[in-house]
Amino acid sequence: MAQHPKESIRRFVETSFLFREDRQGLGDDESLLGAGLIDSTGILELVSYLEAEFGIVVQDEEIVPENLDSVRQIAAYVDYKRAGAPVQIALAS
C-alpha cells in the first residue's frame, strides 16, 4: 500500500493519461476533467487504481468531481477514506 498518495496518484495519471509530448507535467490543482485529460472511462480506471493501490472502497455516490478532479482532491479523498472519515458527497440539485 502506497504511503504518499499524492505522488503515487500523480505518477499514475501522468503514465496513464498524459500522452501529449508537449505536456510538462501535472499541477496539483489542474482539473483532469476540465483539461480533457480524463474521461468517464478514465475515471473508472482511476477508481480501480485507487482501490487496488490504497486498499479503499470507492462508493458510486463518491465518484464526483469534488473528490476526483485533481491530484490534490484525489489525494485528500484517499486520506479521508484511509482514515475512516466520512466523505462529503455532493448531491445533485
PDB file of C-alpha atoms in Angstrom:
ATOM      1  CA  MET A   1       0.000   0.000   0.000  1.00  0.00           C
ATOM      2  CA  ALA A   2       1.402   3.377  -1.000  1.00  0.00           C
ATOM      3  CA  GLN A   3       2.279   5.790   1.809  1.00  0.00           C
ATOM      4  CA  HIS A   4       2.325   9.096  -0.113  1.00  0.00           C
ATOM      5  CA  PRO A   5      -0.857   9.200  -2.168  1.00  0.00           C
ATOM      6  CA  LYS A   6      -0.240  12.491  -3.983  1.00  0.00           C
ATOM      7  CA  GLU A   7       2.968  11.408  -5.733  1.00  0.00           C
ATOM      8  CA  SER A   8       1.646   7.933  -6.464  1.00  0.00           C
ATOM      9  CA  ILE A   9      -1.570   9.385  -7.906  1.00  0.00           C
ATOM     10  CA  ARG A  10       0.353  11.927  -9.985  1.00  0.00           C
ATOM     11  CA  ARG A  11       2.587   9.180 -11.390  1.00  0.00           C
ATOM     12  CA  PHE A  12      -0.452   7.032 -12.268  1.00  0.00           C
ATOM     13  CA  VAL A  13      -2.266   9.897 -14.014  1.00  0.00           C
ATOM     14  CA  GLU A  14       0.835  11.031 -15.909  1.00  0.00           C
ATOM     15  CA  THR A  15       1.632   7.486 -17.022  1.00  0.00           C
ATOM     16  CA  SER A  16      -1.937   6.547 -17.902  1.00  0.00           C
ATOM     17  CA  PHE A  17      -3.400   9.744 -19.344  1.00  0.00           C
ATOM     18  CA  LEU A  18      -0.706  12.252 -20.405  1.00  0.00           C
ATOM     19  CA  PHE A  19       0.128  11.161 -23.917  1.00  0.00           C
ATOM     20  CA  ARG A  20       0.986  14.520 -25.494  1.00  0.00           C
ATOM     21  CA  GLU A  21       4.706  15.159 -25.694  1.00  0.00           C
ATOM     22  CA  ASP A  22       4.256  18.910 -25.186  1.00  0.00           C
ATOM     23  CA  ARG A  23       2.940  18.407 -21.632  1.00  0.00           C
ATOM     24  CA  GLN A  24       5.463  19.339 -18.946  1.00  0.00           C
ATOM     25  CA  GLY A  25       3.709  17.613 -16.072  1.00  0.00           C
ATOM     26  CA  LEU A  26       0.620  17.859 -13.997  1.00  0.00           C
ATOM     27  CA  GLY A  27      -0.138  20.535 -11.407  1.00  0.00           C
ATOM     28  CA  ASP A  28      -1.681  19.551  -8.075  1.00  0.00           C
ATOM     29  CA  ASP A  29      -4.818  21.605  -8.751  1.00  0.00           C
ATOM     30  CA  GLU A  30      -5.146  21.090 -12.507  1.00  0.00           C
ATOM     31  CA  SER A  31      -8.632  19.870 -13.419  1.00  0.00           C
ATOM     32  CA  LEU A  32      -8.324  16.441 -15.009  1.00  0.00           C
ATOM     33  CA  LEU A  33     -11.813  16.718 -16.468  1.00  0.00           C
ATOM     34  CA  GLY A  34     -11.591  20.388 -17.468  1.00  0.00           C
ATOM     35  CA  ALA A  35      -8.264  19.866 -19.234  1.00  0.00           C
ATOM     36  CA  GLY A  36      -9.680  16.877 -21.100  1.00  0.00           C
ATOM     37  CA  LEU A  37      -7.051  14.589 -19.592  1.00  0.00           C
ATOM     38  CA  ILE A  38      -9.530  12.034 -18.330  1.00  0.00           C
ATOM     39  CA  ASP A  39     -12.998  10.932 -19.441  1.00  0.00           C
ATOM     40  CA  SER A  40     -15.630   8.642 -17.934  1.00  0.00           C
ATOM     41  CA  THR A  41     -13.687   5.507 -18.860  1.00  0.00           C
ATOM     42  CA  GLY A  42     -10.568   7.056 -17.364  1.00  0.00           C
ATOM     43  CA  ILE A  43     -12.457   7.767 -14.133  1.00  0.00           C
ATOM     44  CA  LEU A  44     -13.286   4.059 -13.891  1.00  0.00           C
ATOM     45  CA  GLU A  45      -9.606   3.204 -14.423  1.00  0.00           C
ATOM     46  CA  LEU A  46      -8.663   5.740 -11.749  1.00  0.00           C
ATOM     47  CA  VAL A  47     -11.174   4.276  -9.286  1.00  0.00           C
ATOM     48  CA  SER A  48      -9.828   0.753  -9.891  1.00  0.00           C
ATOM     49  CA  TYR A  49      -6.295   2.022  -9.304  1.00  0.00           C
ATOM     50  CA  LEU A  50      -7.257   3.825  -6.073  1.00  0.00           C
ATOM     51  CA  GLU A  51      -8.980   0.741  -4.700  1.00  0.00           C
ATOM     52  CA  ALA A  52      -6.063  -1.561  -5.546  1.00  0.00           C
ATOM     53  CA  GLU A  53      -3.247   0.814  -4.584  1.00  0.00           C
ATOM     54  CA  PHE A  54      -4.671   2.249  -1.374  1.00  0.00           C
ATOM     55  CA  GLY A  55      -6.985  -0.518  -0.167  1.00  0.00           C
ATOM     56  CA  ILE A  56     -10.075   1.684  -0.150  1.00  0.00           C
ATOM     57  CA  VAL A  57     -13.581   1.129  -1.469  1.00  0.00           C
ATOM     58  CA  VAL A  58     -14.935   3.935  -3.639  1.00  0.00           C
ATOM     59  CA  GLN A  59     -18.710   4.119  -3.363  1.00  0.00           C
ATOM     60  CA  ASP A  60     -20.663   5.008  -6.518  1.00  0.00           C
ATOM     61  CA  GLU A  61     -22.019   8.181  -4.918  1.00  0.00           C
ATOM     62  CA  GLU A  62     -18.439   9.303  -4.148  1.00  0.00           C
ATOM     63  CA  ILE A  63     -17.473   9.340  -7.839  1.00  0.00           C
ATOM     64  CA  VAL A  64     -17.934  13.085  -8.248  1.00  0.00           C
ATOM     65  CA  PRO A  65     -15.611  15.875  -9.437  1.00  0.00           C
ATOM     66  CA  GLU A  66     -15.315  17.220  -5.891  1.00  0.00           C
ATOM     67  CA  ASN A  67     -13.415  14.028  -4.998  1.00  0.00           C
ATOM     68  CA  LEU A  68     -11.677  13.073  -8.238  1.00  0.00           C
ATOM     69  CA  ASP A  69     -10.940  16.139 -10.392  1.00  0.00           C
ATOM     70  CA  SER A  70      -7.339  16.981  -9.443  1.00  0.00           C
ATOM     71  CA  VAL A  71      -4.327  15.303  -7.896  1.00  0.00           C
ATOM     72  CA  ARG A  72      -4.839  17.303  -4.688  1.00  0.00           C
ATOM     73  CA  GLN A  73      -8.559  16.415  -4.460  1.00  0.00           C
ATOM     74  CA  ILE A  74      -7.890  12.738  -5.132  1.00  0.00           C
ATOM     75  CA  ALA A  75      -5.108  12.603  -2.515  1.00  0.00           C
ATOM     76  CA  ALA A  76      -7.369  14.299   0.059  1.00  0.00           C
ATOM     77  CA  TYR A  77     -10.157  11.857  -0.776  1.00  0.00           C
ATOM     78  CA  VAL A  78      -7.790   8.892  -0.318  1.00  0.00           C
ATOM     79  CA  ASP A  79      -6.582  10.312   3.008  1.00  0.00           C
ATOM     80  CA  TYR A  80     -10.184  10.643   4.248  1.00  0.00           C
ATOM     81  CA  LYS A  81     -11.026   7.104   3.155  1.00  0.00           C
ATOM     82  CA  ARG A  82      -7.900   5.613   4.742  1.00  0.00           C
ATOM     83  CA  ALA A  83      -8.624   7.458   7.990  1.00  0.00           C
ATOM     84  CA  GLY A  84     -12.184   6.152   8.038  1.00  0.00           C
ATOM     85  CA  ALA A  85     -13.504   9.713   7.987  1.00  0.00           C
ATOM     86  CA  PRO A  86     -16.854  10.427   6.345  1.00  0.00           C
ATOM     87  CA  VAL A  87     -16.544  11.657   2.782  1.00  0.00           C
ATOM     88  CA  GLN A  88     -18.681  14.613   1.801  1.00  0.00           C
ATOM     89  CA  ILE A  89     -20.948  13.666  -1.066  1.00  0.00           C
ATOM     90  CA  ALA A  90     -22.256  16.282  -3.492  1.00  0.00           C
ATOM     91  CA  LEU A  91     -25.950  15.840  -4.165  1.00  0.00           C
ATOM     92  CA  ALA A  92     -27.495  16.757  -7.487  1.00  0.00           C
ATOM     93  CA  SER A  93     -29.852  19.697  -7.205  1.00  0.00           C
TER      94      SER A  93
END
